[in-house]
Coordinates of C-alpha atoms and ligand atoms in Angstrom, one line a residue:
M11 CA 81.7 66.1 139.6
S12 CA 79.5 64.8 136.8
A13 CA 75.8 64.6 137.3
H14 CA 76.0 60.8 137.7
S15 CA 79.0 60.5 140.0
A16 CA 77.2 59.4 142.9
A17 CA 74.9 56.7 141.0
K18 CA 74.8 53.3 142.6
I19 CA 72.5 51.8 139.9
I20 CA 73.2 52.7 136.1
A21 CA 71.3 50.8 133.4
I22 CA 72.6 51.0 130.1
E23 CA 70.2 49.4 127.7
E24 CA 67.0 51.2 128.4
H25 CA 64.8 51.8 125.4
Y26 CA 62.4 54.6 124.2
L27 CA 60.8 55.5 121.0
D28 CA 61.2 58.7 119.3
V29 CA 57.8 60.2 118.3
E30 CA 58.9 61.0 114.7
I31 CA 60.6 57.5 114.0
G32 CA 57.6 55.8 115.7
K33 CA 55.6 56.9 112.8
H34 CA 57.6 54.8 110.4
F35 CA 57.0 51.7 112.5
D36 CA 55.1 48.7 110.9
G37 CA 54.8 45.1 111.0
P38 CA 55.8 43.1 114.1
E39 CA 57.6 46.3 115.6
V40 CA 54.5 48.0 116.0
R41 CA 54.1 48.0 120.1
V42 CA 50.8 48.1 121.6
P43 CA 49.9 50.0 124.9
P44 CA 51.1 49.8 127.5
L45 CA 54.5 49.1 126.0
R46 CA 54.1 52.0 123.5
Q47 CA 53.3 54.3 126.4
R48 CA 56.4 53.5 128.3
L49 CA 58.5 53.6 125.2
E50 CA 57.5 57.2 124.4
D51 CA 57.7 58.5 127.9
L52 CA 60.9 60.2 129.0
G53 CA 59.5 61.9 132.3
T54 CA 57.1 61.0 135.1
L55 CA 56.3 57.5 134.3
R56 CA 59.5 56.5 133.4
I57 CA 61.4 58.2 136.4
K58 CA 58.6 56.9 138.9
E59 CA 59.6 53.2 137.7
M60 CA 63.3 53.9 138.1
D61 CA 62.7 55.1 141.6
E62 CA 60.6 52.3 142.5
A63 CA 63.5 49.8 141.6
G64 CA 66.3 51.9 142.7
I65 CA 67.8 52.8 139.4
D66 CA 69.5 56.1 139.5
V67 CA 70.5 56.5 136.0
Q68 CA 69.2 55.3 132.5
V69 CA 71.4 55.5 129.6
L70 CA 68.6 55.8 126.8
S71 CA 68.7 54.4 123.3
Q72 CA 66.3 54.1 120.4
S73 CA 63.9 51.1 120.3
A74 CA 64.7 48.5 117.6
P75 CA 64.9 48.8 114.4
G76 CA 65.7 52.6 114.8
T77 CA 66.3 54.0 111.1
H78 CA 68.0 51.0 109.9
R79 CA 65.3 49.9 107.4
L80 CA 64.6 53.5 106.1
D81 CA 66.2 55.0 103.0
A82 CA 69.0 57.5 103.5
A83 CA 66.9 60.8 102.5
T84 CA 64.6 59.6 105.2
A85 CA 66.9 58.4 107.8
V86 CA 69.4 60.8 107.9
P87 CA 67.4 63.9 108.8
L88 CA 65.2 61.6 110.9
A89 CA 68.0 60.4 113.1
R90 CA 69.5 63.9 113.5
G91 CA 66.0 65.3 114.5
A92 CA 65.7 62.2 117.1
N93 CA 69.0 63.0 118.5
D94 CA 68.1 66.6 119.1
R95 CA 64.7 65.6 120.9
L96 CA 66.6 63.1 122.8
Y97 CA 69.2 65.7 124.2
T98 CA 66.4 67.9 125.1
A99 CA 64.9 64.9 127.3
V100 CA 68.4 64.3 128.9
Q101 CA 68.5 67.9 129.7
A102 CA 65.3 67.9 131.3
N103 CA 66.7 65.4 133.9
P104 CA 70.4 65.4 133.6
S105 CA 71.1 63.4 137.0
R106 CA 68.8 60.6 135.7
F107 CA 69.5 60.2 132.0
A108 CA 72.2 59.7 129.6
A109 CA 72.1 58.8 126.0
F110 CA 73.4 56.6 123.2
A111 CA 73.0 58.1 119.7
T112 CA 70.6 56.8 116.8
L113 CA 72.5 56.6 113.8
P114 CA 71.4 56.6 110.1
A115 CA 73.6 53.4 109.2
I116 CA 72.4 53.1 105.6
D117 CA 74.6 56.4 105.2
P118 CA 77.8 55.4 107.0
K119 CA 79.3 58.8 106.4
A120 CA 76.6 60.9 107.7
A121 CA 76.4 58.4 110.6
A122 CA 79.9 58.8 111.5
H123 CA 79.3 62.6 111.4
E124 CA 76.3 62.1 113.5
L125 CA 78.0 60.1 116.1
E126 CA 80.7 63.0 116.5
R127 CA 78.0 65.7 116.5
T128 CA 76.0 64.0 119.3
V129 CA 79.2 63.2 121.4
T130 CA 81.1 66.5 121.1
K131 CA 78.1 68.6 121.2
F132 CA 75.6 66.7 123.4
G133 CA 77.9 64.6 125.5
F134 CA 76.2 61.3 124.4
K135 CA 78.1 58.1 125.3
G136 CA 78.3 56.3 122.2
A137 CA 75.6 55.0 119.7
M138 CA 73.5 51.9 119.4
V139 CA 72.9 50.0 116.2
H140 CA 70.1 47.6 115.5
G141 CA 70.3 44.4 113.5
L142 CA 70.7 44.3 109.8
T143 CA 70.9 47.4 107.7
Q144 CA 69.2 47.8 104.3
I145 CA 71.5 49.1 101.5
D146 CA 70.4 48.7 97.8
G147 CA 67.9 45.9 98.6
A148 CA 70.5 43.9 100.7
R149 CA 70.3 43.5 104.5
L150 CA 73.9 43.7 105.7
F151 CA 75.7 42.7 108.8
I152 CA 77.2 45.4 110.5
D153 CA 80.9 44.1 110.0
D154 CA 80.4 45.1 106.0
K155 CA 83.4 47.3 105.2
R156 CA 80.7 50.2 104.1
F157 CA 80.2 50.5 107.6
W158 CA 83.7 51.0 108.9
P159 CA 83.4 54.8 108.8
I160 CA 81.2 54.5 112.0
F161 CA 83.9 52.5 113.7
E162 CA 86.6 54.5 112.6
R163 CA 84.8 57.5 114.3
A164 CA 84.0 55.7 117.5
Q165 CA 87.9 54.7 118.0
A166 CA 88.7 58.5 117.6
L167 CA 86.0 59.8 119.8
D168 CA 86.7 56.7 122.2
V169 CA 83.0 55.9 122.6
P170 CA 81.8 52.2 122.4
I171 CA 79.2 51.1 119.8
Y172 CA 76.2 48.9 121.3
V173 CA 75.2 46.1 118.9
H174 CA 71.7 45.4 119.6
P175 CA 69.1 43.1 118.0
A176 CA 66.4 43.6 115.6
M177 CA 64.3 41.2 113.7
P178 CA 66.3 38.4 111.8
H179 CA 66.4 38.3 108.1
P180 CA 63.2 37.3 106.5
A181 CA 64.6 34.2 104.7
V182 CA 65.8 33.1 108.2
V183 CA 62.6 33.6 109.8
D184 CA 61.2 31.7 106.8
A185 CA 63.6 28.7 106.9
Y186 CA 64.1 28.2 110.6
Y187 CA 61.1 29.6 112.6
K188 CA 57.9 30.4 110.4
D189 CA 56.3 27.0 111.5
Y190 CA 56.5 28.1 115.2
V191 CA 55.6 31.7 114.9
K192 CA 52.0 31.5 115.3
D193 CA 52.0 29.5 118.6
F194 CA 55.2 31.1 119.8
P195 CA 55.8 34.7 118.5
S196 CA 58.5 35.4 120.6
L197 CA 60.6 32.6 119.3
V198 CA 61.7 34.9 116.2
N199 CA 62.8 37.6 118.5
A200 CA 63.6 38.0 122.2
A201 CA 63.3 34.1 122.9
W202 CA 66.0 32.8 120.3
G203 CA 65.9 34.7 116.8
F204 CA 67.4 38.0 118.3
T205 CA 70.2 35.9 120.0
V206 CA 71.3 34.0 117.0
E207 CA 71.3 37.1 114.8
T208 CA 73.3 39.3 117.3
A209 CA 75.9 36.6 118.3
T210 CA 76.3 36.3 114.5
Q211 CA 76.9 40.1 114.3
G212 CA 79.6 39.8 117.1
I213 CA 81.2 36.7 115.5
R214 CA 81.4 38.3 112.1
L215 CA 83.1 41.8 113.8
V216 CA 85.8 39.7 115.0
L217 CA 86.4 37.7 111.7
S218 CA 86.2 41.0 109.8
G219 CA 89.8 42.1 110.9
L220 CA 88.0 45.3 112.1
F221 CA 90.0 45.1 115.4
D222 CA 93.2 44.9 113.6
V223 CA 92.3 48.3 111.7
Y224 CA 91.0 50.0 115.0
P225 CA 92.7 48.5 117.9
N226 CA 91.0 50.8 120.6
L227 CA 87.4 50.0 119.4
K228 CA 84.9 49.0 122.0
I229 CA 81.9 47.1 121.3
I230 CA 79.1 46.4 123.8
L231 CA 76.4 43.2 123.3
G232 CA 73.5 42.9 125.7
H233 CA 71.7 39.8 126.9
L234 CA 74.8 38.8 128.7
G235 CA 76.7 38.5 125.3
E236 CA 74.0 36.7 123.1
G237 CA 75.6 33.4 124.2
L238 CA 78.9 34.1 123.1
P239 CA 80.6 33.6 126.5
F240 CA 79.2 30.3 126.7
S241 CA 80.5 29.6 123.4
L242 CA 83.9 31.3 123.5
W243 CA 86.0 28.2 124.0
R244 CA 84.2 26.0 121.3
I245 CA 84.2 29.1 118.8
D246 CA 87.9 29.7 119.3
H247 CA 89.0 26.1 119.2
A248 CA 87.0 25.0 116.1
L249 CA 88.0 28.2 114.5
S250 CA 91.8 27.1 115.1
R251 CA 91.4 23.9 113.3
P252 CA 93.6 23.3 110.2
G253 CA 92.2 24.7 107.0
G254 CA 91.1 28.0 107.9
K255 CA 92.8 31.5 108.3
S256 CA 94.4 32.1 111.6
V257 CA 92.2 34.3 114.0
A258 CA 92.6 34.9 117.8
F259 CA 89.0 34.9 118.3
R260 CA 88.7 34.4 122.1
E261 CA 91.5 36.8 122.9
T262 CA 90.0 39.4 120.5
F263 CA 86.5 39.2 121.9
R264 CA 87.8 39.4 125.4
E265 CA 89.7 42.6 124.7
H266 CA 87.1 44.5 122.7
F267 CA 83.7 43.4 123.8
Y268 CA 81.6 44.5 126.9
I269 CA 78.7 42.6 127.8
T270 CA 75.4 43.8 129.7
T271 CA 72.6 42.0 131.5
S272 CA 69.9 43.2 129.8
G273 CA 66.7 40.8 129.5
N274 CA 68.9 38.0 131.0
F275 CA 68.9 37.8 134.9
S276 CA 70.4 34.6 135.0
T277 CA 73.0 33.7 137.7
A278 CA 74.4 30.7 136.1
A279 CA 75.1 32.9 132.6
L280 CA 76.4 35.9 134.7
L281 CA 78.9 33.8 136.3
C282 CA 79.8 32.0 133.2
S283 CA 80.4 35.7 131.7
A284 CA 82.4 36.5 134.5
M285 CA 84.7 33.6 134.2
E286 CA 85.2 34.1 130.6
L287 CA 85.7 38.2 130.4
G288 CA 86.1 39.1 134.0
V289 CA 84.0 41.3 136.1
D290 CA 85.5 44.7 134.6
R291 CA 83.5 43.9 131.3
L292 CA 80.0 43.2 132.8
L293 CA 77.5 46.2 133.1
F294 CA 74.3 46.2 134.4
S295 CA 71.1 46.6 132.1
V296 CA 67.4 45.9 132.4
D297 CA 66.3 46.3 128.7
Y298 CA 63.4 48.5 130.0
P299 CA 60.3 48.6 129.0
F300 CA 60.6 45.2 127.5
V301 CA 61.5 43.9 130.7
E302 CA 60.5 45.3 134.3
N303 CA 63.0 47.2 136.3
K304 CA 62.4 46.0 139.8
P305 CA 63.6 42.2 139.1
G306 CA 67.0 43.6 137.9
P307 CA 68.4 45.1 141.0
R308 CA 66.6 42.4 143.0
W309 CA 68.5 39.7 141.2
M310 CA 71.9 41.1 141.5
E311 CA 71.4 41.6 145.2
Q312 CA 71.6 37.6 145.7
V313 CA 74.2 36.9 143.0
P314 CA 77.1 35.2 144.7
L315 CA 79.8 37.9 143.7
S316 CA 81.7 40.2 146.1
T317 CA 80.4 43.4 147.0
E318 CA 83.4 45.2 145.1
D319 CA 82.5 43.1 142.0
K320 CA 78.8 43.9 142.1
A321 CA 79.6 47.8 142.3
K322 CA 81.4 47.5 139.3
I323 CA 78.7 45.7 137.4
M324 CA 76.0 48.1 139.0
H325 CA 78.0 51.4 138.3
G326 CA 81.6 51.3 138.4
N327 CA 82.3 49.9 134.8
A328 CA 79.5 52.1 133.2
K329 CA 81.3 55.2 134.7
R330 CA 84.6 54.1 133.4
L331 CA 83.5 52.9 129.9
L332 CA 80.9 55.6 129.4
K333 CA 83.0 58.4 131.3
M334 CA 80.1 59.0 133.8
G335 CA 82.3 59.3 136.7
Ligands
MN426 MN1 67.0 45.9 124.0

């Protein structure tokens, strides 16, 4: 019996901020209290707010952008230290917490090594990557071949990689959002910018041929798939028009991707996701502390799915995918 076998509600995109990584945050990612207080808390306050919502387990992950915009000399030891500290926090409350690793993606070989170290030594459930990674001045999507050692190791360890948003490319912000940012600051992130960027990450992963090379690789997307379930038919149909390379887009997406309810408690979007992917690929998440815990389980209670299907979403799929049973 694992520490989590009896859990009825497992939430898997729940963020914290490592105290040392937090020192490198600036610009739009500086969080102000009370958000910062909740991000830095891995004890009393967090567990109190889990209890109030009936959440048994949080799978903890670093808040975006993690170490993705730091140089390798900084990111590699910083990620290692952060994972060591995270392991200590999980060990303090092993029945309430599990963890995804923070990876120094800027150094993909070191990142693959860190993934293996944290999975084999600490029992971490996989890793989360955040948005674009800056290498040699370029901001790269995660499908770039330079990052494939991370996916190779994830497949070998049989753990998923959670592809999470971060701020869009500055050129995109400038061209697409700038004139509305002052009045609607969330437009560039959770309201729309995150969705466009992370959906693009997902699409690019399929087009890159990554899953031909790593046929057992598993990817997780939050926010009910960043809109992709809704668009899956159209993407697949348009990509199969004459003139392009052949790609089984919809089939590949449905085979390799899992999606979570983080920050998107929409019954319509959930049912669309269930119809496209099946309930075995849907996992409950809140996106704490950016979203409050309580409305999540309350929403799921009145979703028109069977008790069995809801049990899969609330805990069964997480136990299987993350080996928490
Ligand atoms: Mn999140």
